[in-house]
Amino acid sequence: MKKRAYRVFFIMLAVVIVLPLIAALSICFAIPPQYSETYLGELAAKYERLKDTDGAKIILIGGSNLAFGVDSATIEEYMNMPVVNFGLYATLGTKLMLDLSKANIDKGDIIVVCPEMDPQTLSLYFNAEAAWQAADSDYSMLLHVGRDNAGEMFGGFWDYATAKIGYFVGEELSPTGVYTKAAFNEYGDISYERPYNTMALGYDPNTPISLKPDIVDDEFVEYLNRYTAYAKRRGATVYFSFPPMNRAAVEDTGDKTLSEFYGYLSSKLDCEAISDPRDYIIDSGYFYDSNYHLNDAGIPIRTMRLIEDLYRAENIYEAVEVVYADIPEPPTSNEGEGSDIGKEFTETPSDMFTYEDFATGLTVTGVKGEAVGYDTIVIPRKHEGKAVLAISAGAFKNCTNMKTLVIFDNIIQLYDGMLSGCETVTDIYLYNNDCTKISIGTQLLSGGPKDVVIRVPYESFGNYAADYFWSVYAGKLGVISMPDGN
């Protein structure tokens, strides 16, 4: 009897576990794509162009530095070969892009691998949830996901499926601006207007660039070398190049450091490193909203540098001119003025915070006085006439009772680890209708409570959830209020 009871118990347990998964699987694949118009939705178009471009071609593989950083039509004109811009999003991981590119590698192909210079992109990092979202419009891409990532894909399906179903039955994703599928042209380049540098400091302090060997994972090198061998067997040539890098974000631009880094890569990689990192360290005025994203004036610089490198590698003896246009000046800033959004909250007195200078305003670095015991802290718009623009890492580490943090639209920079050391916070009220106006990194919530919710305006929820930077926190997002005020 005991054995039978155990069998019945485990059968029932299996049913309880498996049935919801089967239901989610069935519904998820039956409903229309929900991510097709998002930035990640562009991967299906890039994949289709790759498959449909037969014969010798140039395939550019990497992250968003390619989406924001090349003019493929110009490369095509100079090289007299069709170009597939197969760079999209660092969060997908370089490995996934390498794996997917195997869908159509032909004899005579030139493959240029140029990931961001970051430990994540120079590793075998893989983000299953992002991969599911990117494949939402074309599940055939899943056939080329590495078998070694199958377990991660299985584990990430539930979060993807529940989110997709939630968008279908509730508020659909409605992204606008540069981080949408509509911003791309037929080559896979971002064609959305990007006239000047939008970063308050001219660079993003959350993503410093260190060009040292320790950012390169040995397993990544081995994987890229195996990929190079595979491409060679198919009759293709693989080259390694660099992304454009914001000079203000590079920690050491000395010749010795850069030469050692280039030498290290050249000695480890089986493919030729055709570029000099010095040529890809570019003045901050040519960047847009990231240390790797170029604005309109910066694109021709990187494009012609890459053509120059390809000419040299392919023994094409023609002169290539790299022209540096005038650095575009951003318009006069009104940062820190904010609006009356969130007026139901009263600002915590500005003299209860500590500050340091930030661009034309101030960064909140800490909380002091009786405010350390407040359960609600509201970041002020100004202090002694200067705009409060940013919040630093560990700014709330002394807060012993803070449950709610309120941030108005004067804040334009949130540093990684902002909540580090604060164990009590449950809700962040972020009163900004435009998510692109706030610069963040991938470790914003690092060191804080795991169950914290970032509440944003209801009408902006879809943009936050689909945004290039904020989508990392999609599972942490909530709304400040529903249309009926609830």
XYZ file of C-alpha atoms in Angstrom:
486
model
C 0.000 0.000 0.000
C 2.833 2.383 0.863
C 4.485 1.907 -2.539
C 1.191 2.539 -4.299
C 0.586 5.656 -2.244
C 4.058 6.935 -3.121
C 3.432 6.264 -6.815
C 0.124 8.117 -6.721
C 1.760 11.005 -4.871
C 4.591 11.371 -7.392
C 2.206 11.041 -10.342
C 0.030 13.824 -8.921
C 3.108 15.928 -8.223
C 4.299 15.455 -11.808
C 0.868 16.461 -13.111
C 0.845 19.607 -10.964
C 4.286 20.572 -12.257
C 3.956 19.552 -15.911
C 0.393 20.665 -16.728
C 1.016 24.410 -16.212
C 4.140 24.137 -18.358
C 2.245 22.354 -21.147
C -0.538 24.938 -20.940
C 1.942 27.809 -21.098
C 3.738 26.144 -24.002
C 0.521 25.675 -25.973
C -0.791 29.178 -25.374
C 2.584 30.832 -25.930
C 3.099 29.307 -29.358
C -0.535 29.858 -30.365
C -0.796 33.595 -29.716
C 0.736 36.201 -32.067
C 4.276 37.503 -31.466
C 4.398 40.178 -28.779
C 8.023 41.305 -29.178
C 8.038 41.750 -32.969
C 8.088 45.563 -32.862
C 10.628 45.831 -30.051
C 14.353 46.319 -30.462
C 14.882 42.580 -29.971
C 12.288 41.924 -32.662
C 14.851 43.077 -35.235
C 16.833 39.855 -34.820
C 14.313 37.981 -36.984
C 14.868 40.465 -39.832
C 18.651 40.198 -39.496
C 18.393 36.414 -39.493
C 16.191 36.475 -42.598
C 18.642 38.740 -44.448
C 21.472 36.400 -43.495
C 19.624 33.343 -44.824
C 18.458 35.101 -47.995
C 21.866 36.498 -48.963
C 23.493 33.768 -51.012
C 27.050 33.713 -52.256
C 30.002 35.672 -50.928
C 29.017 38.352 -48.435
C 30.295 40.291 -45.440
C 28.781 39.290 -42.087
C 29.345 41.670 -39.175
C 28.893 39.927 -35.812
C 28.725 41.618 -32.424
C 26.437 43.625 -30.184
C 24.728 46.988 -30.486
C 27.994 48.734 -31.391
C 27.287 47.415 -34.902
C 23.608 48.360 -34.936
C 24.558 51.906 -33.921
C 27.947 52.084 -35.541
C 28.221 51.227 -39.241
C 26.846 52.314 -42.585
C 26.460 48.939 -44.281
C 25.555 50.463 -47.650
C 28.904 52.281 -47.726
C 30.801 49.108 -46.806
C 28.900 47.277 -49.525
C 29.840 49.945 -52.066
C 33.548 49.926 -51.207
C 33.875 46.146 -50.855
C 31.541 45.271 -53.748
C 29.900 42.589 -51.594
C 26.501 42.453 -49.880
C 26.651 43.196 -46.161
C 24.669 41.612 -43.337
C 24.780 43.628 -40.121
C 24.365 40.827 -37.589
C 24.953 42.878 -34.465
C 22.106 43.714 -32.108
C 22.313 43.484 -28.326
C 25.099 42.607 -25.897
C 22.558 41.020 -23.548
C 22.003 38.256 -26.112
C 25.671 37.345 -25.833
C 28.289 37.048 -28.573
C 28.010 33.252 -28.521
C 24.376 33.289 -29.631
C 25.173 35.553 -32.580
C 28.031 33.272 -33.627
C 25.758 30.230 -33.379
C 22.939 31.832 -35.371
C 25.316 33.013 -38.083
C 26.028 29.379 -38.960
C 22.613 29.320 -40.656
C 24.213 30.609 -43.866
C 27.998 30.752 -44.156
C 29.103 30.400 -47.776
C 32.365 30.094 -49.639
C 34.001 33.495 -49.992
C 32.236 35.044 -46.993
C 34.122 37.585 -44.914
C 33.041 37.439 -41.271
C 34.078 40.285 -38.979
C 33.623 39.631 -35.262
C 33.642 42.840 -33.240
C 32.032 42.489 -29.801
C 32.024 45.186 -27.158
C 35.148 45.204 -24.987
C 33.430 43.905 -21.893
C 33.819 40.718 -19.792
C 30.227 39.749 -20.632
C 30.555 39.939 -24.416
C 34.035 38.386 -24.333
C 32.708 35.296 -22.576
C 30.198 32.534 -23.299
C 27.491 34.545 -21.538
C 23.991 33.562 -22.666
C 20.663 35.149 -21.724
C 17.831 32.690 -22.333
C 14.948 35.082 -21.692
C 16.360 37.631 -24.154
C 16.921 34.817 -26.671
C 13.279 33.726 -26.377
C 12.065 37.298 -26.841
C 14.295 37.787 -29.884
C 13.028 34.522 -31.410
C 9.378 35.418 -30.769
C 8.824 36.355 -34.429
C 10.739 33.420 -35.920
C 11.075 30.284 -33.833
C 13.167 28.647 -36.570
C 16.120 30.532 -35.100
C 15.957 28.173 -32.131
C 17.280 25.383 -34.357
C 20.665 27.105 -34.349
C 20.892 27.816 -30.620
C 23.789 25.811 -29.222
C 22.870 22.472 -27.672
C 24.941 23.458 -24.656
C 22.395 26.239 -24.022
C 19.339 23.964 -24.204
C 19.034 23.733 -20.426
C 19.124 27.508 -20.068
C 16.505 27.883 -22.790
C 14.249 25.408 -20.987
C 14.762 27.229 -17.700
C 14.058 30.633 -19.254
C 10.892 29.604 -21.069
C 8.499 30.076 -18.148
C 9.420 33.731 -17.579
C 9.222 34.416 -21.316
C 5.891 32.619 -21.740
C 4.167 34.240 -18.776
C 5.378 37.684 -19.853
C 4.250 37.121 -23.451
C 0.816 35.918 -22.375
C 0.575 38.857 -19.990
C 1.239 41.346 -22.792
C -1.305 39.579 -25.021
C -4.158 39.716 -22.508
C -3.143 43.015 -20.914
C -1.208 46.095 -21.975
C 0.744 45.317 -25.130
C 4.319 46.444 -25.639
C 4.306 49.797 -27.403
C 7.914 50.907 -27.863
C 8.728 54.190 -29.570
C 11.915 55.979 -30.546
C 15.316 54.582 -31.390
C 14.967 51.284 -29.506
C 12.377 49.735 -31.784
C 12.378 47.498 -34.840
C 11.127 50.434 -36.892
C 14.414 52.266 -36.274
C 16.379 49.786 -38.443
C 16.937 49.899 -42.199
C 17.061 46.929 -44.571
C 20.712 46.205 -43.757
C 20.123 45.979 -40.023
C 21.643 49.404 -39.272
C 19.896 51.868 -36.971
C 18.709 54.698 -39.234
C 16.922 56.690 -36.527
C 18.272 60.239 -36.243
C 20.900 60.612 -33.514
C 22.221 64.172 -33.844
C 24.440 64.546 -30.750
C 25.729 63.078 -27.489
C 22.872 62.817 -24.990
C 24.939 61.681 -21.979
C 25.235 64.292 -19.239
C 28.927 63.581 -18.662
C 29.643 62.788 -22.287
C 30.102 59.142 -21.318
C 28.367 56.472 -19.227
C 30.213 55.964 -15.916
C 28.333 52.681 -15.365
C 30.253 50.998 -18.196
C 33.953 51.910 -18.034
C 36.148 50.294 -20.687
C 39.259 48.416 -19.586
C 41.453 47.137 -22.413
C 43.362 44.509 -20.493
C 43.707 40.754 -21.066
C 41.683 39.878 -17.964
C 38.435 40.933 -19.669
C 38.801 38.088 -22.193
C 37.551 34.689 -21.035
C 39.665 31.702 -22.125
C 36.549 29.680 -22.959
C 35.408 32.456 -25.289
C 38.753 32.386 -27.087
C 38.477 28.609 -27.518
C 34.908 28.919 -28.800
C 35.787 31.659 -31.281
C 38.723 29.583 -32.516
C 36.401 26.606 -33.089
C 34.006 28.913 -34.920
C 36.889 30.196 -37.050
C 37.826 26.625 -37.969
C 34.186 25.865 -38.860
C 33.952 28.953 -41.081
C 37.248 28.071 -42.748
C 35.916 24.614 -43.602
C 32.958 26.353 -45.240
C 35.328 28.475 -47.320
C 34.884 31.686 -45.308
C 37.417 33.981 -43.638
C 37.016 35.291 -40.088
C 38.544 38.557 -38.887
C 38.472 40.233 -35.468
C 37.928 43.973 -35.110
C 37.056 46.440 -32.369
C 33.922 48.403 -31.546
C 33.966 52.189 -31.394
C 34.956 53.148 -27.847
C 34.230 56.425 -26.082
C 37.606 57.941 -25.236
C 36.228 59.418 -22.004
C 35.225 55.926 -20.808
C 38.495 54.120 -21.580
C 40.463 53.740 -18.361
C 43.927 53.634 -19.929
C 44.700 54.816 -23.459
C 48.467 54.519 -23.128
C 50.388 52.940 -26.000
C 51.861 50.255 -23.757
C 48.453 49.097 -22.493
C 46.862 49.097 -25.941
C 49.810 47.338 -27.578
C 49.812 44.638 -24.912
C 46.072 44.095 -25.302
C 46.281 43.850 -29.079
C 49.263 41.532 -28.783
C 47.399 39.302 -26.346
C 44.397 38.951 -28.663
C 46.588 38.343 -31.702
C 48.478 35.583 -29.916
C 45.331 33.822 -28.671
C 42.971 34.089 -31.635
C 43.207 31.878 -34.702
C 41.567 34.611 -36.764
C 43.439 37.746 -37.759
C 42.903 40.861 -35.644
C 42.773 43.360 -38.495
C 42.218 46.522 -36.452
C 44.269 48.636 -34.080
C 42.298 49.548 -30.933
C 43.804 53.062 -31.079
C 41.830 53.737 -34.260
C 38.544 52.872 -32.566
C 38.955 55.048 -29.480
C 36.965 58.085 -30.553
C 36.167 61.444 -28.940
C 33.033 61.420 -26.794
C 31.293 64.019 -28.962
C 30.788 61.382 -31.647
C 28.774 59.091 -29.353
C 25.065 59.031 -28.623
C 23.682 57.408 -25.449
C 26.267 54.731 -24.661
C 30.021 54.281 -24.668
C 29.605 52.076 -27.762
C 26.741 53.792 -29.635
C 27.756 56.392 -32.212
C 25.707 59.399 -33.232
C 25.198 60.411 -36.859
C 28.535 62.234 -37.050
C 30.418 59.258 -35.622
C 29.143 56.562 -37.979
C 31.292 57.577 -41.005
C 34.441 57.487 -38.848
C 33.998 53.903 -37.707
C 32.666 52.800 -41.093
C 35.682 54.093 -43.010
C 38.096 52.737 -40.383
C 36.609 49.285 -40.858
C 36.768 49.570 -44.656
C 40.404 50.637 -44.360
C 41.148 47.564 -42.225
C 39.310 45.261 -44.632
C 41.212 46.705 -47.594
C 44.490 46.006 -45.864
C 43.452 42.478 -44.838
C 42.143 41.642 -48.309
C 45.130 43.200 -50.119
C 43.066 45.873 -51.818
C 45.464 48.681 -52.649
C 43.258 51.736 -52.795
C 43.292 54.815 -50.608
C 40.532 55.230 -48.029
C 39.903 58.606 -46.434
C 38.638 58.820 -42.861
C 37.003 62.209 -42.349
C 36.205 63.560 -38.897
C 33.190 65.835 -39.126
C 32.762 68.680 -36.656
C 31.619 67.399 -33.281
C 27.902 68.193 -32.980
C 26.950 70.400 -30.060
C 23.964 69.314 -27.956
C 21.249 71.906 -27.353
C 21.206 73.960 -24.187
C 20.123 71.683 -21.359
C 17.239 72.303 -18.992
C 18.106 69.242 -16.924
C 17.055 69.404 -13.329
C 13.990 71.552 -13.947
C 11.681 68.540 -13.832
C 7.890 68.878 -13.860
C 5.028 68.626 -11.404
C 4.739 64.876 -11.974
C 4.546 63.057 -8.639
C 3.244 66.154 -6.882
C 1.408 63.971 -4.341
C 4.795 63.408 -2.692
C 6.590 66.059 -0.657
C 10.323 66.277 -1.245
C 12.575 65.219 1.604
C 14.452 68.391 2.673
C 17.512 68.741 0.463
C 19.835 69.391 3.421
C 19.248 65.810 4.606
C 21.396 64.453 1.775
C 25.083 64.532 0.957
C 26.225 65.464 -2.536
C 29.074 65.678 -4.965
C 29.293 67.563 -8.240
C 27.830 65.952 -11.364
C 28.052 67.722 -14.736
C 26.067 70.945 -14.263
C 24.403 69.743 -11.072
C 24.714 67.343 -8.151
C 24.797 63.636 -7.376
C 23.117 62.337 -4.210
C 25.788 60.306 -2.405
C 24.101 59.666 0.947
C 21.308 60.360 3.424
C 21.892 62.008 6.800
C 20.130 63.311 9.882
C 16.704 62.062 10.858
C 15.991 61.121 7.216
C 17.980 57.886 7.674
C 14.972 56.596 9.638
C 12.261 57.727 7.208
C 10.102 55.033 5.596
C 9.645 57.204 2.488
C 12.467 59.202 0.940
C 11.742 61.636 -1.880
C 14.766 62.840 -3.830
C 14.702 66.658 -4.115
C 14.822 68.478 -7.416
C 17.365 71.054 -6.287
C 19.790 71.821 -3.478
C 20.998 75.367 -2.852
C 19.977 76.348 -6.365
C 21.805 73.499 -8.105
C 19.915 70.767 -9.938
C 19.990 67.273 -8.431
C 20.720 65.023 -11.417
C 22.054 61.663 -10.240
C 22.087 59.070 -7.449
C 25.332 57.257 -6.641
C 26.069 53.685 -5.601
C 25.321 53.007 -1.935
C 23.499 56.306 -1.490
C 20.962 54.684 0.887
C 23.215 52.343 2.828
C 22.568 54.272 6.065
C 18.790 54.101 5.699
C 17.389 51.725 8.313
C 13.677 51.963 7.542
C 13.256 53.134 3.931
C 10.504 51.201 2.182
C 9.648 53.662 -0.583
C 12.046 55.683 -2.736
C 10.556 58.403 -4.929
C 12.526 59.753 -7.886
C 11.250 62.629 -10.042
C 12.129 63.393 -13.661
C 15.000 65.703 -12.747
C 17.180 62.600 -12.233
C 19.065 61.593 -15.394
C 21.658 59.133 -14.031
C 21.228 56.162 -11.684
C 24.474 54.433 -10.784
C 24.883 50.678 -10.495
C 24.505 49.539 -6.881
C 22.264 52.480 -5.999
C 20.421 50.391 -3.384
C 23.491 48.567 -2.111
C 23.364 48.206 1.667
C 19.676 49.120 2.000
C 17.726 45.995 2.959
C 14.278 47.454 3.621
C 13.201 49.118 0.357
C 10.283 47.484 -1.458
C 9.199 50.100 -4.008
C 10.910 52.655 -6.225
C 8.527 55.230 -7.697
C 10.150 56.513 -10.874
C 8.231 59.531 -12.124
C 9.593 59.892 -15.635
C 7.491 59.316 -18.731
C 10.564 59.052 -20.979
C 12.794 56.118 -20.062
C 15.474 57.275 -22.512
C 16.148 60.315 -20.331
C 17.582 58.184 -17.495
C 20.993 56.592 -17.905
C 21.363 53.236 -16.129
C 23.599 50.170 -16.129
C 22.913 46.460 -15.786
C 23.609 46.330 -12.032
C 21.267 49.050 -10.817
C 19.665 46.803 -8.176
C 22.876 45.034 -7.181
C 23.249 44.780 -3.410
C 19.596 45.628 -2.759
C 16.570 43.479 -1.871
C 15.611 40.892 -4.490
C 11.881 41.672 -4.356
C 12.076 45.429 -5.000
C 9.603 46.763 -7.595
C 10.382 49.683 -9.915
C 7.082 51.496 -10.466
C 6.800 53.672 -13.579
C 3.923 55.700 -15.080
C 1.225 53.430 -16.489
C 1.300 55.010 -19.938
C 5.080 54.483 -20.169
C 5.224 50.894 -18.923
C 5.465 49.392 -22.428
C 8.376 51.630 -23.363
C 10.287 50.756 -20.199
C 9.666 47.024 -20.647
C 10.897 47.071 -24.256
C 13.723 49.597 -23.923
C 17.300 48.568 -24.728
C 18.553 49.470 -21.240
C 15.440 49.081 -19.079
C 14.292 45.739 -20.519
C 16.920 44.086 -18.305
C 14.588 44.986 -15.418
C 11.301 44.078 -17.159
C 10.539 41.458 -14.513
C 10.929 44.093 -11.787
C 8.635 46.693 -13.337
C 5.251 47.708 -11.991
C 2.979 50.692 -12.548
C 2.453 53.757 -10.391
C -1.248 53.960 -11.132
C -3.800 52.447 -13.466
C -5.923 54.656 -15.751
C -8.813 54.601 -13.248
C -6.492 55.789 -10.485
C -6.238 52.431 -8.699
